[in-house]
mmCIF file of C-alpha atoms and ligand atoms in Angstrom:
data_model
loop_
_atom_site.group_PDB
_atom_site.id
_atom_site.type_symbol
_atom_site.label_atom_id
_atom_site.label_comp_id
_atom_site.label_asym_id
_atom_site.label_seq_id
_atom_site.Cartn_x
_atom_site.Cartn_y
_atom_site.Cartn_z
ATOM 1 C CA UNK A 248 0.000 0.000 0.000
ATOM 2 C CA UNK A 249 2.476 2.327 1.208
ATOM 3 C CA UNK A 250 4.625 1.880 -2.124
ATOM 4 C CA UNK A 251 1.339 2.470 -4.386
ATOM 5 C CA UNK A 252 1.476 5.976 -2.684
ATOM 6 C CA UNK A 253 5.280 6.569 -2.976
ATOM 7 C CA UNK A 254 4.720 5.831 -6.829
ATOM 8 C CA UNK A 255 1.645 8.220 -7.147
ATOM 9 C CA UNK A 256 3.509 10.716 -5.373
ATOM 10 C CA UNK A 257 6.498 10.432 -7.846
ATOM 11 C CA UNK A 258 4.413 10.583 -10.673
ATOM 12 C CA UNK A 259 2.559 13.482 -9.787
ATOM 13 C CA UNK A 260 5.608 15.666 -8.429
ATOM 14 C CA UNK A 261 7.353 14.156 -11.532
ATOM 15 C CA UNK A 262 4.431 15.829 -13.784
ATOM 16 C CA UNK A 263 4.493 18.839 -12.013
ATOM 17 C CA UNK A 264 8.357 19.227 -12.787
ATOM 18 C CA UNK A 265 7.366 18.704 -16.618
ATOM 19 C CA UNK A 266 4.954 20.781 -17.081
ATOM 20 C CA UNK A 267 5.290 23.905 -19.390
ATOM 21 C CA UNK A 268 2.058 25.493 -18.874
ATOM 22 C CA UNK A 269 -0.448 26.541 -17.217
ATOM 23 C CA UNK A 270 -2.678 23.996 -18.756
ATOM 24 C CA UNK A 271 -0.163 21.220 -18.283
ATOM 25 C CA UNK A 272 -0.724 22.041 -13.821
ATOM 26 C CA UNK A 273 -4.618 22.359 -14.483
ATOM 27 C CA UNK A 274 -4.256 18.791 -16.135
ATOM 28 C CA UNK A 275 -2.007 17.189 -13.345
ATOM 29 C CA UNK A 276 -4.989 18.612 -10.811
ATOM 30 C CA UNK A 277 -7.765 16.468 -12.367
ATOM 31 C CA UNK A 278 -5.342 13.758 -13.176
ATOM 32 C CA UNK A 279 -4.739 13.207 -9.055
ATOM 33 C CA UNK A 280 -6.828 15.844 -7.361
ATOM 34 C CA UNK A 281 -10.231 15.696 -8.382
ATOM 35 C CA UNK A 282 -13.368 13.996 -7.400
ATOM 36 C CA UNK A 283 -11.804 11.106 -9.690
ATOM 37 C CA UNK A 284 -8.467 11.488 -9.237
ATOM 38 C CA UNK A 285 -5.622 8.954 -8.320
ATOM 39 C CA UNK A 286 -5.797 9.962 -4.772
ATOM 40 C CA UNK A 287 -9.275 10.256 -4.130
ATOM 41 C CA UNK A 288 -9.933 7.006 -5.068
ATOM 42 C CA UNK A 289 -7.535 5.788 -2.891
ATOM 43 C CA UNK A 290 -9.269 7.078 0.056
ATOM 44 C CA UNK A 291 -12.128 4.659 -1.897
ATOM 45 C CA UNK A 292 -9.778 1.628 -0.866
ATOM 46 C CA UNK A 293 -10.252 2.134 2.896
ATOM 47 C CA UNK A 294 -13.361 -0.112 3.433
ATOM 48 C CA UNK A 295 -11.515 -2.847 1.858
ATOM 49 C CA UNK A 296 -8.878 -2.135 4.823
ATOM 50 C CA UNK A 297 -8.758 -4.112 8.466
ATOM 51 C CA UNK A 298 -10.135 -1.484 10.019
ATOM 52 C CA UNK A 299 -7.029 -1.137 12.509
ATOM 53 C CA UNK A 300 -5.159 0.118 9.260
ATOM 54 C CA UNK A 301 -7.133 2.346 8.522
ATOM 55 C CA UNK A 302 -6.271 5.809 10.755
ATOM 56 C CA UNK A 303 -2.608 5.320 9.399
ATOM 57 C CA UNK A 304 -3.796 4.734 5.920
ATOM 58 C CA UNK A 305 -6.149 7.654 5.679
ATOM 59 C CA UNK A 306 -3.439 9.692 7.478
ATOM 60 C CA UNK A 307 -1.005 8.809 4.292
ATOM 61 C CA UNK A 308 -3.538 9.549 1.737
ATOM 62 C CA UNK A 309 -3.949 12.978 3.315
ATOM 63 C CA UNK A 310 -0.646 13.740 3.606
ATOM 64 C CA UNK A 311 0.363 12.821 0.002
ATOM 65 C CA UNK A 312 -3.043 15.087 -0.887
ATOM 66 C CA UNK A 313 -1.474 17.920 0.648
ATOM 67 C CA UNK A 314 1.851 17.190 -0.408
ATOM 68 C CA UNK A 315 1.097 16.988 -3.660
ATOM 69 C CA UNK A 316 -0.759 20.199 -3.683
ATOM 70 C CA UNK A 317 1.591 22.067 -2.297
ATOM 71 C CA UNK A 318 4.009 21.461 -5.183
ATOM 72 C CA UNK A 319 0.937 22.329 -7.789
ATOM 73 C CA UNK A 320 0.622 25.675 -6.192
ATOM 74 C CA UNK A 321 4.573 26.405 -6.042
ATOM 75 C CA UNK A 322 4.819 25.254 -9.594
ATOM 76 C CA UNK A 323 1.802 27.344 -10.596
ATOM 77 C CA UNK A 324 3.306 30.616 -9.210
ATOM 78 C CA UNK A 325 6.923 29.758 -11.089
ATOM 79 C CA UNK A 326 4.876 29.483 -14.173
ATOM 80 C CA UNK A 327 2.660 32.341 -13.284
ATOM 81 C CA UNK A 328 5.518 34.823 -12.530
ATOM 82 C CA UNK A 329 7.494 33.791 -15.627
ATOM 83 C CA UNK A 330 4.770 34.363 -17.682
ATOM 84 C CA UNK A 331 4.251 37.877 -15.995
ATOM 85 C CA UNK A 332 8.112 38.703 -16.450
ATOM 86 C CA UNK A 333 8.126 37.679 -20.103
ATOM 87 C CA UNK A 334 5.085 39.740 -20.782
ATOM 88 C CA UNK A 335 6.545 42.809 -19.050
ATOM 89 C CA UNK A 336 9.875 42.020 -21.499
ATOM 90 C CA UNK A 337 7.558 42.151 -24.474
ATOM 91 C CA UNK A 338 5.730 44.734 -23.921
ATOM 92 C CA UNK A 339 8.438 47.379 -22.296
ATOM 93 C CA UNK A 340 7.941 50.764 -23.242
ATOM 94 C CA UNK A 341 10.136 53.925 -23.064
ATOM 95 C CA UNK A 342 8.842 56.342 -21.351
ATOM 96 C CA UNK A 343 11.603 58.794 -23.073
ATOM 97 C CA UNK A 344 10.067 58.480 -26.008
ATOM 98 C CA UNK A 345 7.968 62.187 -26.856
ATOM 99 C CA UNK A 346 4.576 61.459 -27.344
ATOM 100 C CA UNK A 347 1.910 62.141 -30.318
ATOM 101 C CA UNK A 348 0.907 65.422 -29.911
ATOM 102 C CA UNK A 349 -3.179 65.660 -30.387
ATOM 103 C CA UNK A 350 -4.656 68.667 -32.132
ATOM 104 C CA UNK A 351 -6.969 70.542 -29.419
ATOM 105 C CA UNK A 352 -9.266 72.364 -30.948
ATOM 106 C CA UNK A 353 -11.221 75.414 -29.068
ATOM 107 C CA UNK A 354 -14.423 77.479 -29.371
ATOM 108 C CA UNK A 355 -14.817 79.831 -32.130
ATOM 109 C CA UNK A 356 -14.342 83.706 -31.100
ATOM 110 C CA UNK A 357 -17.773 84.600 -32.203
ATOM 111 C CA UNK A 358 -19.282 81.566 -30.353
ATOM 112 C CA UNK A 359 -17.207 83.025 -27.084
ATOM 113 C CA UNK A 360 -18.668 86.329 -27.269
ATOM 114 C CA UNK A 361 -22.232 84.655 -27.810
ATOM 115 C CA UNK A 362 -21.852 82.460 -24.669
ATOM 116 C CA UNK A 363 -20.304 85.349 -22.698
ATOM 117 C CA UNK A 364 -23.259 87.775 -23.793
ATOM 118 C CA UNK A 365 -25.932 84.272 -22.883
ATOM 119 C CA UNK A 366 -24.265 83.829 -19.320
ATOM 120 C CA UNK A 367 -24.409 87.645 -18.500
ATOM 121 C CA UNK A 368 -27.891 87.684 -19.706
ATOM 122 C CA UNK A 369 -29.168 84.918 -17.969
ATOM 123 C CA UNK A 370 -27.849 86.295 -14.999
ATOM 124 C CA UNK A 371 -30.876 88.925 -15.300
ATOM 125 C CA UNK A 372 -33.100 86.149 -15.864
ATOM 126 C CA UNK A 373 -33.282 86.042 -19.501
ATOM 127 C CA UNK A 374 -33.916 82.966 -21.328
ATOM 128 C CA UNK A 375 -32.335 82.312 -25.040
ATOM 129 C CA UNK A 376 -34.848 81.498 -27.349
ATOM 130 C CA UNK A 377 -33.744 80.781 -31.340
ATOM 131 C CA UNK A 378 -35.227 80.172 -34.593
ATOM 132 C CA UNK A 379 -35.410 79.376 -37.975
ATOM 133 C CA UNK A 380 -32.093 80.901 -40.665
ATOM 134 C CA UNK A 381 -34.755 80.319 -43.221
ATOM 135 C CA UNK A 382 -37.748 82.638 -42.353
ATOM 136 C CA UNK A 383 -41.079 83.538 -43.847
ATOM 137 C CA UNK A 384 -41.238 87.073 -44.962
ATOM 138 C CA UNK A 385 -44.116 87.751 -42.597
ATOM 139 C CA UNK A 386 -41.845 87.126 -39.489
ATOM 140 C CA UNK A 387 -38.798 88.766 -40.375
ATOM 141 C CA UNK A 388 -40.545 92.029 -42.094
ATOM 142 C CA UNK A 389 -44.142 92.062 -41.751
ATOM 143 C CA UNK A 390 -44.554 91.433 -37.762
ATOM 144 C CA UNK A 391 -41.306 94.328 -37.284
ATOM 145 C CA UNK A 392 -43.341 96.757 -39.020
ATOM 146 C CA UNK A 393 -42.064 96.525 -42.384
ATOM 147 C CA UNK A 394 -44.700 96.137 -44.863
ATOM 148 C CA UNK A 395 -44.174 94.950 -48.756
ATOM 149 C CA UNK A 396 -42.917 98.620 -49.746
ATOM 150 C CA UNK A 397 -41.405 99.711 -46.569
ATOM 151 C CA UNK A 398 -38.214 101.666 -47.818
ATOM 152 C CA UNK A 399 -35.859 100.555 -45.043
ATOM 153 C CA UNK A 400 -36.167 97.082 -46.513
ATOM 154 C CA UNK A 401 -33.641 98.229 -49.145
ATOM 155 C CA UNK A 402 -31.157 98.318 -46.313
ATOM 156 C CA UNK A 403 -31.855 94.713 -45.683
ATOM 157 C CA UNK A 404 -31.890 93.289 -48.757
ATOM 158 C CA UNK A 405 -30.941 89.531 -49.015
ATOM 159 C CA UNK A 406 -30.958 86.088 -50.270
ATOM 160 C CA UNK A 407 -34.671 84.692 -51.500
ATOM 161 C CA UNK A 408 -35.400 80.822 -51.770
ATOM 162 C CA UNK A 409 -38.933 82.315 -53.092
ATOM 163 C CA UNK A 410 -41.506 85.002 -52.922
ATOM 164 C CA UNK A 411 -42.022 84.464 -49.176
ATOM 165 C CA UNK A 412 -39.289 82.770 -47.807
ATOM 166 C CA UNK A 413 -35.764 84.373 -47.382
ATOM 167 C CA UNK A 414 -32.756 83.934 -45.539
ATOM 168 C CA UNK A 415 -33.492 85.798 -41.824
ATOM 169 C CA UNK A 416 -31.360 89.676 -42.030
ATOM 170 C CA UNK A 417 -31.645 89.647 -37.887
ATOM 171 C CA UNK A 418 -32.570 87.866 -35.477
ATOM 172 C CA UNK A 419 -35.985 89.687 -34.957
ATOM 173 C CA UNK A 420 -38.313 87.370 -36.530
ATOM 174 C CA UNK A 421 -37.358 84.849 -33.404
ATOM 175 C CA UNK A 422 -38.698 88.311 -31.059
ATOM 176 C CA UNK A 423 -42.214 87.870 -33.234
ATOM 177 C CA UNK A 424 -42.405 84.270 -32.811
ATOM 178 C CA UNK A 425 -41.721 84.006 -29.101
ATOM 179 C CA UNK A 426 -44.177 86.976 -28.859
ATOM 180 C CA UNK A 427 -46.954 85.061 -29.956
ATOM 181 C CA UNK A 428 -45.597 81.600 -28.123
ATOM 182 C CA UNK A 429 -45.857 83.584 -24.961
ATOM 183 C CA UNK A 430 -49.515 85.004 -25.584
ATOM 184 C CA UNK A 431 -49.206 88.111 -24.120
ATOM 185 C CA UNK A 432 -47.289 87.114 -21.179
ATOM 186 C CA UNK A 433 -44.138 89.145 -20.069
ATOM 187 C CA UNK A 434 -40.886 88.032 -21.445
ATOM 188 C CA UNK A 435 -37.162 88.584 -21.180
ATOM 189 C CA UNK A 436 -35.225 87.026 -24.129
ATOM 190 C CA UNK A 437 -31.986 87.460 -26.144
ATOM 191 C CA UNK A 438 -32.188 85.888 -29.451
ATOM 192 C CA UNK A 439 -28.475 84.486 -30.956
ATOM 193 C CA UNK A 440 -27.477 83.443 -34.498
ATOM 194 C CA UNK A 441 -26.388 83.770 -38.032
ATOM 195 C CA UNK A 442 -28.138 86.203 -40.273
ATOM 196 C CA UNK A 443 -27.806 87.160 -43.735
ATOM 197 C CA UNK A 444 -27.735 90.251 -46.219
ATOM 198 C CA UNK A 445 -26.986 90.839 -49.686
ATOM 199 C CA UNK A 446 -23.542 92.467 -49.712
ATOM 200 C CA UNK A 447 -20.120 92.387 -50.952
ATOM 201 C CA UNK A 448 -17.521 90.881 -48.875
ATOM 202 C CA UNK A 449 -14.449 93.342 -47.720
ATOM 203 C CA UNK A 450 -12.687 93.878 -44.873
ATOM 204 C CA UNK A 451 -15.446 95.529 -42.673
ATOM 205 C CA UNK A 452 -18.724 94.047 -44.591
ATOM 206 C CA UNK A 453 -19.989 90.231 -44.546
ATOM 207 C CA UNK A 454 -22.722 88.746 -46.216
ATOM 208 C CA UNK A 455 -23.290 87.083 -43.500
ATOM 209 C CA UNK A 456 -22.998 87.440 -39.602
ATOM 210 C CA UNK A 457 -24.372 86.834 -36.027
ATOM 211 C CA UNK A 458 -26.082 89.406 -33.606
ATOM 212 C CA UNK A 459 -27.953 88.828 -30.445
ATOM 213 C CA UNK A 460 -30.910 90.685 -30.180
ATOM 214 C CA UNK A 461 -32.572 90.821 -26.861
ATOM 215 C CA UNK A 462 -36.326 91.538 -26.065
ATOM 216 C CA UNK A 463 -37.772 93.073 -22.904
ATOM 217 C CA UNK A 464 -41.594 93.051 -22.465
ATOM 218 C CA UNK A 465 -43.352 93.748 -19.282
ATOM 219 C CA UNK A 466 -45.339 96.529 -17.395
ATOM 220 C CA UNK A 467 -43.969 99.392 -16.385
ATOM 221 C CA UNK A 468 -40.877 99.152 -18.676
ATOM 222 C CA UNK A 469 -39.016 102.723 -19.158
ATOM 223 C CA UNK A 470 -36.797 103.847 -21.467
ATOM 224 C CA UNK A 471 -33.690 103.920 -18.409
ATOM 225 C CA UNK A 472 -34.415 100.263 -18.074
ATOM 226 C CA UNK A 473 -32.811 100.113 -21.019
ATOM 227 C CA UNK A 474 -30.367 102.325 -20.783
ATOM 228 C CA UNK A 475 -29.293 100.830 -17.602
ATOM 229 C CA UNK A 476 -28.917 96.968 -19.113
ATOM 230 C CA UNK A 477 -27.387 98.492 -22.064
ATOM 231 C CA UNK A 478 -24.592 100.081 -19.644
ATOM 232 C CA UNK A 479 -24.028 96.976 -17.707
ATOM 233 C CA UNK A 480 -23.590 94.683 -20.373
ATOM 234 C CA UNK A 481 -20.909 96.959 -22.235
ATOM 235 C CA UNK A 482 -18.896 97.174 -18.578
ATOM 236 C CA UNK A 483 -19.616 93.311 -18.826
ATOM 237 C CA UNK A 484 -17.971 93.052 -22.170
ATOM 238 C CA UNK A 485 -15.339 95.825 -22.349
ATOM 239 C CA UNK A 486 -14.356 96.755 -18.582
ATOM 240 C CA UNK A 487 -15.983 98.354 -15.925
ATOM 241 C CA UNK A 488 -14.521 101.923 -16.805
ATOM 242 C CA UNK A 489 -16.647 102.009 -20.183
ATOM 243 C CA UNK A 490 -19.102 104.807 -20.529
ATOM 244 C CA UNK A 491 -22.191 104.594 -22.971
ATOM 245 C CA UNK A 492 -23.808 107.306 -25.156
ATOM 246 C CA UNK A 493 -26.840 107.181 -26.917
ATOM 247 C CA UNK A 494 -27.795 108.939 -30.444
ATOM 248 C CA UNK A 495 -31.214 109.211 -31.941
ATOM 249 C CA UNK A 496 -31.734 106.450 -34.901
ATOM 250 C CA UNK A 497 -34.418 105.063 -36.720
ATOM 251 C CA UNK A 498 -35.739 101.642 -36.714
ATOM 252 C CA UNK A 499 -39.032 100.856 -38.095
ATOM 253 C CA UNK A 500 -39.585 98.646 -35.372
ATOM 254 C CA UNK A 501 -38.721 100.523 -32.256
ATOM 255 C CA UNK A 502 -39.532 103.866 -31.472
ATOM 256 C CA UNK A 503 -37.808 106.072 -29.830
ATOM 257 C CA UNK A 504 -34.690 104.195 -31.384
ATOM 258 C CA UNK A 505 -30.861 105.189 -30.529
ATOM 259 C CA UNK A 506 -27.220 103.929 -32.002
ATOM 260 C CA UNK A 507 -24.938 102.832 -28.717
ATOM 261 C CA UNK A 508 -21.820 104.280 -28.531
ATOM 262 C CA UNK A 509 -19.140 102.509 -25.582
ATOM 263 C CA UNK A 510 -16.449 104.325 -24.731
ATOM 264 C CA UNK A 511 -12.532 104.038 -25.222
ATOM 265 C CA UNK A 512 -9.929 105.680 -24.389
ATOM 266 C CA UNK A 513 -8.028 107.378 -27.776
ATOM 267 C CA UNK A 514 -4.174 106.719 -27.885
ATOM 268 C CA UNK A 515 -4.062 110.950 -27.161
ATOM 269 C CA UNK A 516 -5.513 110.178 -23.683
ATOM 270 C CA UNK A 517 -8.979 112.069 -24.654
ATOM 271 C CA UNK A 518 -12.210 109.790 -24.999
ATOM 272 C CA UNK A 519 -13.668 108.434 -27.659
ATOM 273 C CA UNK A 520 -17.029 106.930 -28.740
ATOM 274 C CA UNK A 521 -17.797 104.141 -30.931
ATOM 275 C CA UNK A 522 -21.017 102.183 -31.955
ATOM 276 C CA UNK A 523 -21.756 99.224 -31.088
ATOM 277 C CA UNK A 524 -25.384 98.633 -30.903
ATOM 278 C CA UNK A 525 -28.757 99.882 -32.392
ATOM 279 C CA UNK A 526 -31.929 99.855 -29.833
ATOM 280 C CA UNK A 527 -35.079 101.301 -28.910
ATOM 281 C CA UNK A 528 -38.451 100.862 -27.258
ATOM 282 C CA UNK A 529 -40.533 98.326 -28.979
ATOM 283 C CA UNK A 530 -43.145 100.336 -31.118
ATOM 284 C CA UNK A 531 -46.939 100.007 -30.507
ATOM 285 C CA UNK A 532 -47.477 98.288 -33.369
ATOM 286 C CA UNK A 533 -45.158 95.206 -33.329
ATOM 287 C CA UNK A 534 -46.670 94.840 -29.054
ATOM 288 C CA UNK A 535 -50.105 94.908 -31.402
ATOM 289 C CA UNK A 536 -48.742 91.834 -33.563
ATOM 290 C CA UNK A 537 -47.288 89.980 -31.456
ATOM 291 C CA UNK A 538 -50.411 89.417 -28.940
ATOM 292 C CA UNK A 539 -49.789 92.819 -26.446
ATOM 293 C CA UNK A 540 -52.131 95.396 -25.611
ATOM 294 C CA UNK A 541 -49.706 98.442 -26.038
ATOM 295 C CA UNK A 542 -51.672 100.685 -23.452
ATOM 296 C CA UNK A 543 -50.775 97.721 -20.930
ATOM 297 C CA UNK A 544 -47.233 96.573 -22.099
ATOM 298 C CA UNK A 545 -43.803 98.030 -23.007
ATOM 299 C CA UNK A 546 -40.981 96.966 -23.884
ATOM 300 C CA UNK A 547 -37.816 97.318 -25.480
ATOM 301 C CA UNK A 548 -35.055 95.816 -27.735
ATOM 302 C CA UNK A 549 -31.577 95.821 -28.613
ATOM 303 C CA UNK A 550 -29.439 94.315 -31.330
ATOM 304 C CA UNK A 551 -25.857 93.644 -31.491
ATOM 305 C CA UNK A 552 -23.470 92.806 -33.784
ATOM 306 C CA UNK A 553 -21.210 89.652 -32.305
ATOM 307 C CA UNK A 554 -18.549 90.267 -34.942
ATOM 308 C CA UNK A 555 -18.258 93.941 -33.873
ATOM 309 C CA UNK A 556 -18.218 92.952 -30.393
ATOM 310 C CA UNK A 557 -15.135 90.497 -30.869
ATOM 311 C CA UNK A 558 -13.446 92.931 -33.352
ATOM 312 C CA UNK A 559 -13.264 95.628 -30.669
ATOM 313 C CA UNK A 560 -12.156 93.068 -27.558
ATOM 314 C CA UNK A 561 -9.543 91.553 -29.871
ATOM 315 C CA UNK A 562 -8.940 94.200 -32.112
ATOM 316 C CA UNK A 563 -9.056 92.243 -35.198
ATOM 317 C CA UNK A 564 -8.558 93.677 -38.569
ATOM 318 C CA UNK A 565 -10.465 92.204 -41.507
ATOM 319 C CA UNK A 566 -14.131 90.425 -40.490
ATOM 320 C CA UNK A 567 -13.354 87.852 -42.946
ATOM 321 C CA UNK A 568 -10.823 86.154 -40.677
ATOM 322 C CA UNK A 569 -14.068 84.826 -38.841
ATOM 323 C CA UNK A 570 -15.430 82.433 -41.497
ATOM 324 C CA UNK A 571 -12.283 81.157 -43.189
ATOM 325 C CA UNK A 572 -11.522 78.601 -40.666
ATOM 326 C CA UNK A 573 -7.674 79.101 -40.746
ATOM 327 C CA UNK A 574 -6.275 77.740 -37.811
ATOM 328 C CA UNK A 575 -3.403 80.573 -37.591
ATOM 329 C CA UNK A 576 -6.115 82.848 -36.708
ATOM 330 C CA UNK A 577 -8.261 80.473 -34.695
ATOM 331 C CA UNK A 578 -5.122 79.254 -32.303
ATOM 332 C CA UNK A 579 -5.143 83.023 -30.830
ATOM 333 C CA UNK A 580 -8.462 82.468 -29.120
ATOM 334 C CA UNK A 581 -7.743 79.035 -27.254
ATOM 335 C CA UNK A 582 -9.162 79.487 -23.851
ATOM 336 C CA UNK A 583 -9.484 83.129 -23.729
ATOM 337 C CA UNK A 584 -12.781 83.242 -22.032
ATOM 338 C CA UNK A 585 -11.949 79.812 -19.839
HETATM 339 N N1 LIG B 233 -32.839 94.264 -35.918
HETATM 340 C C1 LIG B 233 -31.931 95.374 -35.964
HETATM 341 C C2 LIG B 233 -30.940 95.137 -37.081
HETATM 342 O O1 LIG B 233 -30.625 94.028 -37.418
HETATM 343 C C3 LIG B 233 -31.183 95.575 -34.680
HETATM 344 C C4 LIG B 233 -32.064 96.133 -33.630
HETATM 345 C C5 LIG B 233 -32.752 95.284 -32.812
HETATM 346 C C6 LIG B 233 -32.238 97.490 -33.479
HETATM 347 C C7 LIG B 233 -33.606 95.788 -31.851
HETATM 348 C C8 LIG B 233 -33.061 98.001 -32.531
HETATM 349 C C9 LIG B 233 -33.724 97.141 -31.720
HETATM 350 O O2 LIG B 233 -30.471 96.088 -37.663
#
């Protein structure tokens, strides 16, 4: 008996010195080890044992059990560690090397200026509402009081798809439509996007470029209301030093209407003025149109150019720069507003 287990024992450990692999230990296991194995059945042969043999006999078995897996789990961590030291060989990098440099890209300077303007705005409790590039005549003209043959159309002429629909020249038309979404409830909105007019491209002119117009309608609304957001959002934009100034203008659909001048100081030391803005409180008959009862409601309005805006904060030279999408230009404005 005691030489049957000397033999398994030597065959196993034997086995376990062969083998190359971890597959090679997991087949030695079930080969001895398991449920079937060579040494559980010998613990089978005990009933056919005088049972005075049997404690020394089951005491064998045991200790050749453990024995033998004892030298499966050291040979399973040799195997185990060389495997982890050849696959730290293989794949050995040099950290010396420099790496691949990825392109970052950043947000476009008019987009900066737009989100600047939003978060300063929605500050006051604004909301940003937006439309349609491709409007209908009837909200981009008709509901700002310009009818068919109102002359100051010719100053916003642009590009037709047909008789009634055209690509929007402000951002107005979304003022009309939120008008009659809110159904003559109060609002406080700023309108961003693209807009379009029929021009020739040069250095200061582009047929087509983004403006934020903003909307005020409530009771009690006075022309210093105006003034005063007007004020605060060119300290917001330009410094707190900046000083505004206000010159009659004409819009068809405000009235009174002003051009917004912000201050700057001139390289002589004296102060200068320079527009930025057109504005005005919203006339009687675009409240009418869009759903307000002007003896109840006022409002007013305000438009701005974005490219103007980011012009005069990064004194940029030709307008063009903004839509050619050359990264020489477009590199400068990485993270200026982060
Ligand atoms: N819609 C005007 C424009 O594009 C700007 C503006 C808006 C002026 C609101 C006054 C009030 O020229």
């Amino acid at each position: 008996m005691k030489e049957q287990l000397m033999k398994i024992k030597e065959k196993a450990l034997e086995a376990l010195l062969l083998a190359k692999d971890l597959s090679e230990i997991e087949s030695v296991k079930n080969q001895y080890l398991s449920k079937k194995g060579e040494i559980s059945l010998l613990m089978g042969e005990l009933r056919n044992l005088d049972p005075s043999e049997r404690p020394a006999f089951g005491q064998m078995v045991n200790q050749l059990k453990v024995e033998v897996e004892q030298a499966l789990y050291d040979k399973k961590s040799i195997l185990e560690e060389e495997a982890l030291l050849a696959s730290l060989k293989n794949e050995k990098i040099d950290v010396t090397l420099p790496g691949v440099k990825l392109y970052e890209g950043s947000i476009h300077p008019l987009n900066q200026v737009i989100e600047d303007v939003e978060d300063f705005f929605i500050g006051l409790g604004y909301e940003v509402a937006e439309g349609p590039e491709l409007e209908n005549d009837h909200y981009n003209f008709e509901m700002m009081n310009l009818d068919k043959d109102h002359p100051a159309r010719a100053m916003q002429d642009t590009f037709y798809t047909d008789e009634t629909h055209l690509l929007r020249t402000h951002t107005s038309p979304v003022q009309a439509r939120t008008m009659l979404a809110k159904k003559g409830q109060p609002l406080r909105i700023i309108c961003p996007g693209k807009v379009y007019r029929r021009d020739d491209d040069d250095p200061t002119h582009s047929h087509q470029f983004m403006q934020i117009e903003g909307l005020v309608i409530d009771h009690h609304i006075q022309f210093a209301n105006l003034k005063d957001v007007l004020l605060k959002m060119a300290q917001h934009l330009f410094g707190k030093e900046r000083m505004i100034r206000l010159r009659p203008s004409y819009f068809p659909f405000t009235e009174p209407s002003v051009e917004v001048d912000v201050s700057y100081v001139k390289k002589d030391g004296s102060i200068g003025y320079i527009e930025v803005l057109g504005a005005g409180q919203v006339h009687p008959n675009v409240l009418k149109m869009g759903g307000y009862d002007p003896h109840e409601f006022q409002g007013f309005a305000f438009g701005i150019g974005v490219e103007r805006i980011a012009i005069l904060k990064y004194a940029i030279d030709d307008i063009r720069h903004f839509y050619q999408n050359d990264l020489r230009f477009l590199d400068q404005f990485k993270g200026v507003n982060r």
